[in-house]
């Protein structure tokens, strides 16, 4: 499949390297507004071969079938809309968009035009996530009763992340919320996401969140408690987070034990390793394979833009502001997006 990379930063480079090692893709172009300027990232300015453009509209007439959108999150909406408008299939990095309204509009555009629209939720392809999903599907430990997840790091943030709304929820928790939806085939019935920030935060808001959802799948209803921080002074967790899952028949944990980041069976006397949790790579090749199969087989990708509305909803629709001015205003105010 002939692919153009839209956004030549860190993820643009990672996707380019992944696709160049894939028999399924040819990278035939790059788009970045920095093309032609001194600020173009060195990894791209030193490249020869595929042509470079400043906007997606310049891809018209090029032999491009699909684009991988690796622009900053707030630019996803315009980039995906433009790509769909030019008739390209789209694989867009998480978060799909930064508002629900934008995401719904893009889903409608893709479906009306008959184009594949997939969101890269690469954590779904981690070996430990696949293993956990299979255990749950086979009901090996009975019904799930409670899920607890935490993630923390001291992330300096990129300039666009400093300025965007809901950076912890949209940039990091989106991975973890999607992971829980995928593992348990569950959706939130209710939720409360409380953002917080600290005085030393480089973010304008929401460098941390505490959240509680009531999740429902076909077979179970369970609370999902989550804590995530880009502002922690404590030792960081792995990107995939740390987890405890309580089932009727036992407890599973995702922990770092003796230096091993794995999925473990937890007993009162210790932990028994089941599998690695994260992969050795970012799992971009696995995600791309789903994309290609979806385009070629006219099937829904995993996850499609429509599926991903559920994940975006967890990051955006349950955010509550703490009671604030004016005093006595009472209940938490829902901000919606
Ligand atoms: N899936 C993952 O594990 C993962 C990891 C990191 C980042 N991401 C996501 O990837 C995206 C990019 O992150 P990054 O770290 O590479 O950012 P970055 O800031 O390193 O790079 C963004 C690039 O996009 C370019 N750009 C800006 N506006 C553009 C536009 N309208 N069209 C095309 N290009 C544009 C910038 O000039 C820059 O080169 C974000 O949405 C981020 O959330 C995903």
mmCIF file of C-alpha atoms and ligand atoms in Angstrom:
data_model
loop_
_atom_site.group_PDB
_atom_site.id
_atom_site.type_symbol
_atom_site.label_atom_id
_atom_site.label_comp_id
_atom_site.label_asym_id
_atom_site.label_seq_id
_atom_site.Cartn_x
_atom_site.Cartn_y
_atom_site.Cartn_z
ATOM 1 C CA UNK A 1 0.000 0.000 0.000
ATOM 2 C CA UNK A 2 1.351 3.433 -0.960
ATOM 3 C CA UNK A 3 1.346 5.596 2.151
ATOM 4 C CA UNK A 4 2.167 9.227 2.947
ATOM 5 C CA UNK A 5 3.215 10.255 6.453
ATOM 6 C CA UNK A 6 1.471 13.428 7.656
ATOM 7 C CA UNK A 7 3.532 14.966 10.482
ATOM 8 C CA UNK A 8 7.287 14.496 10.658
ATOM 9 C CA UNK A 9 7.951 14.587 14.404
ATOM 10 C CA UNK A 10 8.709 11.732 16.773
ATOM 11 C CA UNK A 11 5.812 9.542 15.684
ATOM 12 C CA UNK A 12 6.272 10.383 12.009
ATOM 13 C CA UNK A 13 9.794 8.998 12.308
ATOM 14 C CA UNK A 14 8.638 5.910 14.231
ATOM 15 C CA UNK A 15 5.931 5.166 11.647
ATOM 16 C CA UNK A 16 8.333 5.719 8.744
ATOM 17 C CA UNK A 17 10.796 3.222 10.209
ATOM 18 C CA UNK A 18 8.035 0.697 10.929
ATOM 19 C CA UNK A 19 6.588 0.969 7.425
ATOM 20 C CA UNK A 20 9.976 0.804 5.732
ATOM 21 C CA UNK A 21 10.470 -2.569 7.455
ATOM 22 C CA UNK A 22 7.053 -3.783 6.333
ATOM 23 C CA UNK A 23 6.372 -5.737 3.166
ATOM 24 C CA UNK A 24 2.862 -4.269 3.226
ATOM 25 C CA UNK A 25 3.804 -0.603 2.710
ATOM 26 C CA UNK A 26 5.742 1.823 0.582
ATOM 27 C CA UNK A 27 6.295 5.293 2.004
ATOM 28 C CA UNK A 28 5.734 7.515 -1.029
ATOM 29 C CA UNK A 29 5.500 10.981 0.525
ATOM 30 C CA UNK A 30 5.743 13.200 3.580
ATOM 31 C CA UNK A 31 3.626 16.161 4.634
ATOM 32 C CA UNK A 32 4.682 18.691 7.253
ATOM 33 C CA UNK A 33 4.237 22.482 7.363
ATOM 34 C CA UNK A 34 7.949 22.683 8.207
ATOM 35 C CA UNK A 35 8.943 21.323 4.770
ATOM 36 C CA UNK A 36 11.074 23.934 3.066
ATOM 37 C CA UNK A 37 12.069 25.588 6.345
ATOM 38 C CA UNK A 38 15.193 25.291 8.481
ATOM 39 C CA UNK A 39 13.091 23.748 11.248
ATOM 40 C CA UNK A 40 12.290 20.498 9.429
ATOM 41 C CA UNK A 41 13.436 17.639 11.706
ATOM 42 C CA UNK A 42 16.903 16.416 10.764
ATOM 43 C CA UNK A 43 15.795 12.809 10.216
ATOM 44 C CA UNK A 44 13.591 14.001 7.340
ATOM 45 C CA UNK A 45 15.719 16.787 5.923
ATOM 46 C CA UNK A 46 18.582 14.301 5.476
ATOM 47 C CA UNK A 47 16.409 11.863 3.553
ATOM 48 C CA UNK A 48 16.382 11.414 -0.191
ATOM 49 C CA UNK A 49 13.681 9.645 -2.147
ATOM 50 C CA UNK A 50 10.030 10.196 -1.373
ATOM 51 C CA UNK A 51 8.792 13.749 -2.100
ATOM 52 C CA UNK A 52 7.864 16.164 0.679
ATOM 53 C CA UNK A 53 4.944 18.565 0.806
ATOM 54 C CA UNK A 54 3.623 21.256 3.102
ATOM 55 C CA UNK A 55 -0.040 20.261 2.971
ATOM 56 C CA UNK A 56 -2.224 17.260 2.241
ATOM 57 C CA UNK A 57 -3.798 18.976 -0.760
ATOM 58 C CA UNK A 58 -0.394 18.806 -2.483
ATOM 59 C CA UNK A 59 -0.669 14.995 -2.372
ATOM 60 C CA UNK A 60 -3.398 15.172 -5.026
ATOM 61 C CA UNK A 61 -2.093 13.495 -8.177
ATOM 62 C CA UNK A 62 0.560 11.548 -6.239
ATOM 63 C CA UNK A 63 0.335 7.735 -6.120
ATOM 64 C CA UNK A 64 -0.983 7.761 -2.551
ATOM 65 C CA UNK A 65 -3.679 5.360 -1.308
ATOM 66 C CA UNK A 66 -3.555 6.093 2.388
ATOM 67 C CA UNK A 67 -2.110 8.522 4.910
ATOM 68 C CA UNK A 68 -0.843 7.935 8.428
ATOM 69 C CA UNK A 69 -1.606 11.078 10.421
ATOM 70 C CA UNK A 70 1.117 11.801 12.963
ATOM 71 C CA UNK A 71 0.492 15.540 13.304
ATOM 72 C CA UNK A 72 0.006 17.008 16.811
ATOM 73 C CA UNK A 73 -3.304 15.905 18.312
ATOM 74 C CA UNK A 74 -5.103 19.272 17.913
ATOM 75 C CA UNK A 75 -4.296 19.130 14.173
ATOM 76 C CA UNK A 76 -5.809 15.658 13.636
ATOM 77 C CA UNK A 77 -9.284 16.881 12.744
ATOM 78 C CA UNK A 78 -8.228 19.148 9.878
ATOM 79 C CA UNK A 79 -5.681 16.632 8.608
ATOM 80 C CA UNK A 80 -8.094 13.676 8.603
ATOM 81 C CA UNK A 81 -10.880 15.743 7.065
ATOM 82 C CA UNK A 82 -8.575 16.909 4.297
ATOM 83 C CA UNK A 83 -7.230 13.394 3.672
ATOM 84 C CA UNK A 84 -10.730 11.903 3.445
ATOM 85 C CA UNK A 85 -11.762 14.766 1.189
ATOM 86 C CA UNK A 86 -8.955 13.840 -1.197
ATOM 87 C CA UNK A 87 -10.095 10.223 -1.223
ATOM 88 C CA UNK A 88 -7.389 8.664 0.956
ATOM 89 C CA UNK A 89 -7.861 5.937 3.543
ATOM 90 C CA UNK A 90 -6.680 7.191 6.938
ATOM 91 C CA UNK A 91 -4.849 5.698 9.890
ATOM 92 C CA UNK A 92 -4.684 8.445 12.516
ATOM 93 C CA UNK A 93 -2.649 8.431 15.692
ATOM 94 C CA UNK A 94 -4.390 8.525 19.032
ATOM 95 C CA UNK A 95 -6.129 10.600 20.265
ATOM 96 C CA UNK A 96 -8.534 10.438 17.296
ATOM 97 C CA UNK A 97 -9.435 14.131 17.756
ATOM 98 C CA UNK A 98 -9.654 16.513 20.690
ATOM 99 C CA UNK A 99 -13.464 16.884 20.734
ATOM 100 C CA UNK A 100 -16.345 14.448 20.305
ATOM 101 C CA UNK A 101 -18.012 16.642 17.709
ATOM 102 C CA UNK A 102 -14.955 16.529 15.460
ATOM 103 C CA UNK A 103 -14.630 12.759 15.787
ATOM 104 C CA UNK A 104 -18.300 12.177 14.956
ATOM 105 C CA UNK A 105 -17.985 14.398 11.896
ATOM 106 C CA UNK A 106 -14.977 12.427 10.627
ATOM 107 C CA UNK A 107 -16.736 9.093 11.151
ATOM 108 C CA UNK A 108 -19.631 10.394 9.076
ATOM 109 C CA UNK A 109 -17.302 11.614 6.313
ATOM 110 C CA UNK A 110 -15.415 8.308 6.149
ATOM 111 C CA UNK A 111 -18.593 6.247 6.052
ATOM 112 C CA UNK A 112 -20.206 8.472 3.426
ATOM 113 C CA UNK A 113 -17.110 8.262 1.228
ATOM 114 C CA UNK A 114 -16.534 4.534 1.779
ATOM 115 C CA UNK A 115 -13.032 5.090 3.179
ATOM 116 C CA UNK A 116 -11.296 3.166 5.926
ATOM 117 C CA UNK A 117 -10.731 5.307 9.009
ATOM 118 C CA UNK A 118 -8.707 3.645 11.752
ATOM 119 C CA UNK A 119 -7.262 5.049 14.975
ATOM 120 C CA UNK A 120 -3.864 3.769 16.076
ATOM 121 C CA UNK A 121 -4.461 2.329 19.533
ATOM 122 C CA UNK A 122 -1.260 0.332 19.487
ATOM 123 C CA UNK A 123 -1.431 -0.817 23.127
ATOM 124 C CA UNK A 124 -4.200 -3.213 22.003
ATOM 125 C CA UNK A 125 -1.478 -5.213 20.279
ATOM 126 C CA UNK A 126 0.767 -5.626 23.329
ATOM 127 C CA UNK A 127 1.271 -9.361 23.995
ATOM 128 C CA UNK A 128 -0.027 -9.022 27.570
ATOM 129 C CA UNK A 129 -3.160 -7.217 26.399
ATOM 130 C CA UNK A 130 -3.841 -9.909 23.803
ATOM 131 C CA UNK A 131 -3.288 -12.611 26.443
ATOM 132 C CA UNK A 132 -5.559 -10.896 28.946
ATOM 133 C CA UNK A 133 -8.250 -10.413 26.314
ATOM 134 C CA UNK A 134 -8.116 -14.119 25.447
ATOM 135 C CA UNK A 135 -8.323 -15.133 29.137
ATOM 136 C CA UNK A 136 -11.340 -12.893 29.591
ATOM 137 C CA UNK A 137 -13.046 -14.159 26.421
ATOM 138 C CA UNK A 138 -12.618 -17.778 27.611
ATOM 139 C CA UNK A 139 -13.910 -16.778 31.059
ATOM 140 C CA UNK A 140 -10.975 -18.681 32.577
ATOM 141 C CA UNK A 141 -11.174 -16.786 35.852
ATOM 142 C CA UNK A 142 -14.912 -16.204 35.854
ATOM 143 C CA UNK A 143 -16.521 -12.796 35.875
ATOM 144 C CA UNK A 144 -14.497 -9.611 36.300
ATOM 145 C CA UNK A 145 -15.434 -7.728 39.468
ATOM 146 C CA UNK A 146 -13.039 -4.752 39.648
ATOM 147 C CA UNK A 147 -10.224 -3.098 37.680
ATOM 148 C CA UNK A 148 -7.639 -0.735 39.083
ATOM 149 C CA UNK A 149 -5.074 1.004 36.878
ATOM 150 C CA UNK A 150 -2.382 3.592 37.463
ATOM 151 C CA UNK A 151 0.123 5.443 35.362
ATOM 152 C CA UNK A 152 2.578 8.122 36.397
ATOM 153 C CA UNK A 153 5.597 9.884 34.970
ATOM 154 C CA UNK A 154 7.199 13.311 34.938
ATOM 155 C CA UNK A 155 6.668 14.177 31.280
ATOM 156 C CA UNK A 156 8.029 17.574 30.220
ATOM 157 C CA UNK A 157 5.474 17.720 27.417
ATOM 158 C CA UNK A 158 5.669 19.037 23.868
ATOM 159 C CA UNK A 159 4.601 22.615 23.129
ATOM 160 C CA UNK A 160 1.246 21.502 21.694
ATOM 161 C CA UNK A 161 0.619 19.404 24.822
ATOM 162 C CA UNK A 162 1.288 22.391 27.085
ATOM 163 C CA UNK A 163 -1.458 24.343 25.332
ATOM 164 C CA UNK A 164 -4.087 21.672 24.607
ATOM 165 C CA UNK A 165 -7.043 20.862 26.801
ATOM 166 C CA UNK A 166 -7.071 17.632 28.836
ATOM 167 C CA UNK A 167 -3.463 16.563 28.115
ATOM 168 C CA UNK A 168 -3.334 13.629 30.560
ATOM 169 C CA UNK A 169 -6.743 12.323 29.504
ATOM 170 C CA UNK A 170 -6.225 12.692 25.746
ATOM 171 C CA UNK A 171 -2.524 11.981 25.367
ATOM 172 C CA UNK A 172 -2.013 9.098 27.830
ATOM 173 C CA UNK A 173 -5.180 7.886 29.559
ATOM 174 C CA UNK A 174 -6.692 7.389 26.102
ATOM 175 C CA UNK A 175 -4.324 4.391 25.683
ATOM 176 C CA UNK A 176 -5.390 2.899 28.995
ATOM 177 C CA UNK A 177 -9.118 3.555 28.602
ATOM 178 C CA UNK A 178 -9.010 1.971 25.165
ATOM 179 C CA UNK A 179 -7.126 -1.001 26.557
ATOM 180 C CA UNK A 180 -9.880 -1.687 29.108
ATOM 181 C CA UNK A 181 -12.625 -1.328 26.486
ATOM 182 C CA UNK A 182 -10.761 -3.765 24.216
ATOM 183 C CA UNK A 183 -9.882 -6.356 26.877
ATOM 184 C CA UNK A 184 -13.349 -6.573 28.395
ATOM 185 C CA UNK A 185 -15.517 -5.539 25.422
ATOM 186 C CA UNK A 186 -17.018 -3.103 27.889
ATOM 187 C CA UNK A 187 -18.361 0.443 27.738
ATOM 188 C CA UNK A 188 -18.757 2.982 30.537
ATOM 189 C CA UNK A 189 -22.255 3.382 31.911
ATOM 190 C CA UNK A 190 -21.282 6.210 34.229
ATOM 191 C CA UNK A 191 -18.034 7.935 35.013
ATOM 192 C CA UNK A 192 -16.380 10.711 36.929
ATOM 193 C CA UNK A 193 -13.051 12.050 35.704
ATOM 194 C CA UNK A 194 -11.535 14.688 37.946
ATOM 195 C CA UNK A 195 -8.638 16.592 36.405
ATOM 196 C CA UNK A 196 -5.966 18.252 38.486
ATOM 197 C CA UNK A 197 -2.835 20.275 37.882
ATOM 198 C CA UNK A 198 0.065 21.365 40.070
ATOM 199 C CA UNK A 199 1.922 24.645 40.402
ATOM 200 C CA UNK A 200 4.995 23.182 38.725
ATOM 201 C CA UNK A 201 2.960 21.850 35.797
ATOM 202 C CA UNK A 202 4.030 22.868 32.264
ATOM 203 C CA UNK A 203 0.427 22.175 31.158
ATOM 204 C CA UNK A 204 -2.270 24.792 31.122
ATOM 205 C CA UNK A 205 -4.641 22.294 32.763
ATOM 206 C CA UNK A 206 -5.223 18.625 33.431
ATOM 207 C CA UNK A 207 -1.693 17.261 33.955
ATOM 208 C CA UNK A 208 -3.261 14.565 36.135
ATOM 209 C CA UNK A 209 -6.591 12.778 36.453
ATOM 210 C CA UNK A 210 -8.368 10.561 38.959
ATOM 211 C CA UNK A 211 -11.265 8.609 37.492
ATOM 212 C CA UNK A 212 -13.944 6.107 38.404
ATOM 213 C CA UNK A 213 -16.120 4.451 35.748
ATOM 214 C CA UNK A 214 -18.877 1.891 35.995
ATOM 215 C CA UNK A 215 -18.146 -0.425 33.058
ATOM 216 C CA UNK A 216 -20.584 -2.867 31.507
ATOM 217 C CA UNK A 217 -19.951 -5.774 29.163
ATOM 218 C CA UNK A 218 -22.352 -8.507 28.077
ATOM 219 C CA UNK A 219 -21.265 -10.698 30.977
ATOM 220 C CA UNK A 220 -20.360 -8.300 33.790
ATOM 221 C CA UNK A 221 -20.594 -4.890 35.334
ATOM 222 C CA UNK A 222 -17.541 -3.633 37.218
ATOM 223 C CA UNK A 223 -15.921 -0.508 38.641
ATOM 224 C CA UNK A 224 -12.792 0.755 36.895
ATOM 225 C CA UNK A 225 -10.656 2.992 39.084
ATOM 226 C CA UNK A 226 -7.854 4.894 37.365
ATOM 227 C CA UNK A 227 -5.170 7.355 38.365
ATOM 228 C CA UNK A 228 -2.917 9.010 35.791
ATOM 229 C CA UNK A 229 -0.283 11.721 36.087
ATOM 230 C CA UNK A 230 2.182 13.485 33.804
ATOM 231 C CA UNK A 231 3.366 15.428 36.853
ATOM 232 C CA UNK A 232 4.605 12.814 39.286
ATOM 233 C CA UNK A 233 7.883 13.173 41.160
ATOM 234 C CA UNK A 234 7.787 9.457 42.020
ATOM 235 C CA UNK A 235 9.548 6.785 39.939
ATOM 236 C CA UNK A 236 7.672 6.429 36.692
ATOM 237 C CA UNK A 237 5.526 3.456 35.734
ATOM 238 C CA UNK A 238 5.886 1.763 32.325
ATOM 239 C CA UNK A 239 3.870 3.425 29.545
ATOM 240 C CA UNK A 240 1.362 0.571 29.629
ATOM 241 C CA UNK A 241 0.554 1.274 33.279
ATOM 242 C CA UNK A 242 0.191 -0.947 36.346
ATOM 243 C CA UNK A 243 -3.003 -2.936 36.800
ATOM 244 C CA UNK A 244 -4.905 -5.156 39.181
ATOM 245 C CA UNK A 245 -7.914 -7.080 37.924
ATOM 246 C CA UNK A 246 -10.142 -8.957 40.354
ATOM 247 C CA UNK A 247 -12.123 -11.898 38.972
ATOM 248 C CA UNK A 248 -14.416 -14.344 40.763
ATOM 249 C CA UNK A 249 -11.701 -16.944 40.352
ATOM 250 C CA UNK A 250 -8.523 -15.013 41.086
ATOM 251 C CA UNK A 251 -6.460 -11.864 40.681
ATOM 252 C CA UNK A 252 -4.330 -10.814 37.712
ATOM 253 C CA UNK A 253 -1.752 -8.072 37.955
ATOM 254 C CA UNK A 254 0.368 -6.072 35.553
ATOM 255 C CA UNK A 255 3.423 -5.121 37.577
ATOM 256 C CA UNK A 256 7.176 -4.733 37.417
ATOM 257 C CA UNK A 257 8.541 -7.596 39.503
ATOM 258 C CA UNK A 258 12.274 -8.330 39.717
ATOM 259 C CA UNK A 259 12.708 -5.941 36.794
ATOM 260 C CA UNK A 260 10.163 -7.792 34.625
ATOM 261 C CA UNK A 261 7.162 -5.852 33.302
ATOM 262 C CA UNK A 262 4.609 -8.579 32.903
ATOM 263 C CA UNK A 263 1.121 -9.956 33.265
ATOM 264 C CA UNK A 264 1.120 -12.024 36.459
ATOM 265 C CA UNK A 265 -1.216 -14.308 38.327
ATOM 266 C CA UNK A 266 -1.318 -12.864 41.851
ATOM 267 C CA UNK A 267 -1.573 -15.030 44.947
ATOM 268 C CA UNK A 268 -1.142 -14.199 48.615
ATOM 269 C CA UNK A 269 2.405 -15.616 48.545
ATOM 270 C CA UNK A 270 3.534 -13.820 45.393
ATOM 271 C CA UNK A 271 3.239 -13.473 41.644
ATOM 272 C CA UNK A 272 3.564 -15.983 38.824
ATOM 273 C CA UNK A 273 4.487 -14.660 35.377
ATOM 274 C CA UNK A 274 1.966 -15.344 32.604
ATOM 275 C CA UNK A 275 3.472 -13.266 29.782
ATOM 276 C CA UNK A 276 5.321 -10.086 28.915
ATOM 277 C CA UNK A 277 2.944 -7.148 29.030
ATOM 278 C CA UNK A 278 4.383 -4.639 26.522
ATOM 279 C CA UNK A 279 6.078 -5.578 23.271
ATOM 280 C CA UNK A 280 9.660 -4.960 22.248
ATOM 281 C CA UNK A 281 8.379 -2.508 19.643
ATOM 282 C CA UNK A 282 5.564 0.054 19.641
ATOM 283 C CA UNK A 283 3.423 -2.534 17.797
ATOM 284 C CA UNK A 284 2.948 -0.192 14.829
ATOM 285 C CA UNK A 285 3.453 -3.009 12.298
ATOM 286 C CA UNK A 286 0.655 -5.009 13.940
ATOM 287 C CA UNK A 287 -1.653 -2.016 13.876
ATOM 288 C CA UNK A 288 -0.809 -1.310 10.236
ATOM 289 C CA UNK A 289 -1.524 -4.905 9.255
ATOM 290 C CA UNK A 290 -5.067 -4.489 10.587
ATOM 291 C CA UNK A 291 -5.388 -1.312 8.565
ATOM 292 C CA UNK A 292 -4.289 -2.982 5.314
ATOM 293 C CA UNK A 293 -6.572 -5.976 5.895
ATOM 294 C CA UNK A 294 -9.444 -3.628 6.499
ATOM 295 C CA UNK A 295 -8.826 -1.626 3.331
ATOM 296 C CA UNK A 296 -8.353 -4.746 1.214
ATOM 297 C CA UNK A 297 -11.195 -6.736 2.747
ATOM 298 C CA UNK A 298 -13.598 -3.801 3.114
ATOM 299 C CA UNK A 299 -13.968 -4.829 6.772
ATOM 300 C CA UNK A 300 -13.937 -2.675 9.895
ATOM 301 C CA UNK A 301 -10.445 -1.977 11.284
ATOM 302 C CA UNK A 302 -9.585 -2.572 14.939
ATOM 303 C CA UNK A 303 -10.416 -0.002 16.070
ATOM 304 C CA UNK A 304 -12.363 1.947 13.498
ATOM 305 C CA UNK A 305 -13.060 5.631 14.012
ATOM 306 C CA UNK A 306 -16.605 4.673 14.988
ATOM 307 C CA UNK A 307 -15.398 2.152 17.590
ATOM 308 C CA UNK A 308 -12.946 4.721 18.926
ATOM 309 C CA UNK A 309 -15.758 7.153 19.725
ATOM 310 C CA UNK A 310 -16.269 5.011 22.839
ATOM 311 C CA UNK A 311 -12.670 5.523 23.958
ATOM 312 C CA UNK A 312 -12.720 9.243 23.220
ATOM 313 C CA UNK A 313 -15.943 9.480 25.184
ATOM 314 C CA UNK A 314 -14.208 8.086 28.273
ATOM 315 C CA UNK A 315 -11.516 10.766 28.009
ATOM 316 C CA UNK A 316 -13.849 13.681 27.303
ATOM 317 C CA UNK A 317 -17.446 13.194 28.334
ATOM 318 C CA UNK A 318 -17.019 12.378 32.001
ATOM 319 C CA UNK A 319 -14.673 15.216 32.904
ATOM 320 C CA UNK A 320 -16.051 17.197 35.798
ATOM 321 C CA UNK A 321 -14.726 20.445 37.148
ATOM 322 C CA UNK A 322 -14.384 20.615 40.879
ATOM 323 C CA UNK A 323 -16.950 22.915 42.484
ATOM 324 C CA UNK A 324 -15.481 26.334 41.882
ATOM 325 C CA UNK A 325 -16.487 29.964 41.791
ATOM 326 C CA UNK A 326 -18.962 31.260 42.626
ATOM 327 C CA UNK A 327 -18.890 29.792 46.111
ATOM 328 C CA UNK A 328 -21.818 27.531 46.895
ATOM 329 C CA UNK A 329 -22.372 26.718 43.229
ATOM 330 C CA UNK A 330 -22.668 23.143 44.416
ATOM 331 C CA UNK A 331 -22.499 20.213 42.059
ATOM 332 C CA UNK A 332 -19.643 19.476 39.748
ATOM 333 C CA UNK A 333 -19.990 21.103 36.379
ATOM 334 C CA UNK A 334 -19.837 18.881 33.323
ATOM 335 C CA UNK A 335 -17.652 20.312 30.613
ATOM 336 C CA UNK A 336 -18.436 17.762 27.911
ATOM 337 C CA UNK A 337 -15.381 18.221 25.754
HETATM 338 N N1 LIG B 1 0.621 5.708 19.693
HETATM 339 C C1 LIG B 1 1.602 6.117 20.481
HETATM 340 O O1 LIG B 1 2.157 5.339 21.260
HETATM 341 C C2 LIG B 1 2.040 7.558 20.422
HETATM 342 C C3 LIG B 1 3.236 7.969 21.036
HETATM 343 C C4 LIG B 1 3.584 9.313 20.949
HETATM 344 C C5 LIG B 1 2.768 10.213 20.276
HETATM 345 N N2 LIG B 1 1.600 9.783 19.709
HETATM 346 C C6 LIG B 1 0.720 10.719 19.006
HETATM 347 O O2 LIG B 1 1.326 11.057 17.764
HETATM 348 C C7 LIG B 1 0.985 12.408 17.417
HETATM 349 C C8 LIG B 1 2.274 13.166 17.106
HETATM 350 O O3 LIG B 1 3.083 13.175 18.247
HETATM 351 P P1 LIG B 1 4.642 13.512 18.129
HETATM 352 O O4 LIG B 1 5.213 13.175 19.455
HETATM 353 O O5 LIG B 1 5.226 12.887 16.918
HETATM 354 O O6 LIG B 1 4.589 15.110 17.928
HETATM 355 P P2 LIG B 1 5.761 16.064 17.435
HETATM 356 O O7 LIG B 1 5.476 17.397 18.003
HETATM 357 O O8 LIG B 1 7.078 15.410 17.692
HETATM 358 O O9 LIG B 1 5.599 16.091 15.835
HETATM 359 C C9 LIG B 1 4.493 16.623 15.185
HETATM 360 C C10 LIG B 1 4.914 16.988 13.751
HETATM 361 O O10 LIG B 1 3.744 17.347 13.026
HETATM 362 C C11 LIG B 1 4.003 18.534 12.297
HETATM 363 N N3 LIG B 1 2.741 19.230 12.064
HETATM 364 C C12 LIG B 1 2.182 20.280 12.746
HETATM 365 N N4 LIG B 1 0.988 20.616 12.206
HETATM 366 C C13 LIG B 1 0.788 19.769 11.155
HETATM 367 C C14 LIG B 1 -0.231 19.630 10.200
HETATM 368 N N5 LIG B 1 -1.311 20.406 10.240
HETATM 369 N N6 LIG B 1 -0.094 18.691 9.251
HETATM 370 C C15 LIG B 1 0.980 17.881 9.229
HETATM 371 N N7 LIG B 1 2.002 17.963 10.113
HETATM 372 C C16 LIG B 1 1.904 18.894 11.078
HETATM 373 C C17 LIG B 1 4.968 19.303 13.164
HETATM 374 O O11 LIG B 1 5.692 20.262 12.378
HETATM 375 C C18 LIG B 1 5.860 18.181 13.682
HETATM 376 O O12 LIG B 1 6.912 17.887 12.771
HETATM 377 C C19 LIG B 1 0.183 12.970 18.580
HETATM 378 O O13 LIG B 1 -1.183 12.882 18.274
HETATM 379 C C20 LIG B 1 0.513 12.034 19.742
HETATM 380 O O14 LIG B 1 -0.516 11.913 20.687
HETATM 381 C C21 LIG B 1 1.240 8.475 19.742
#
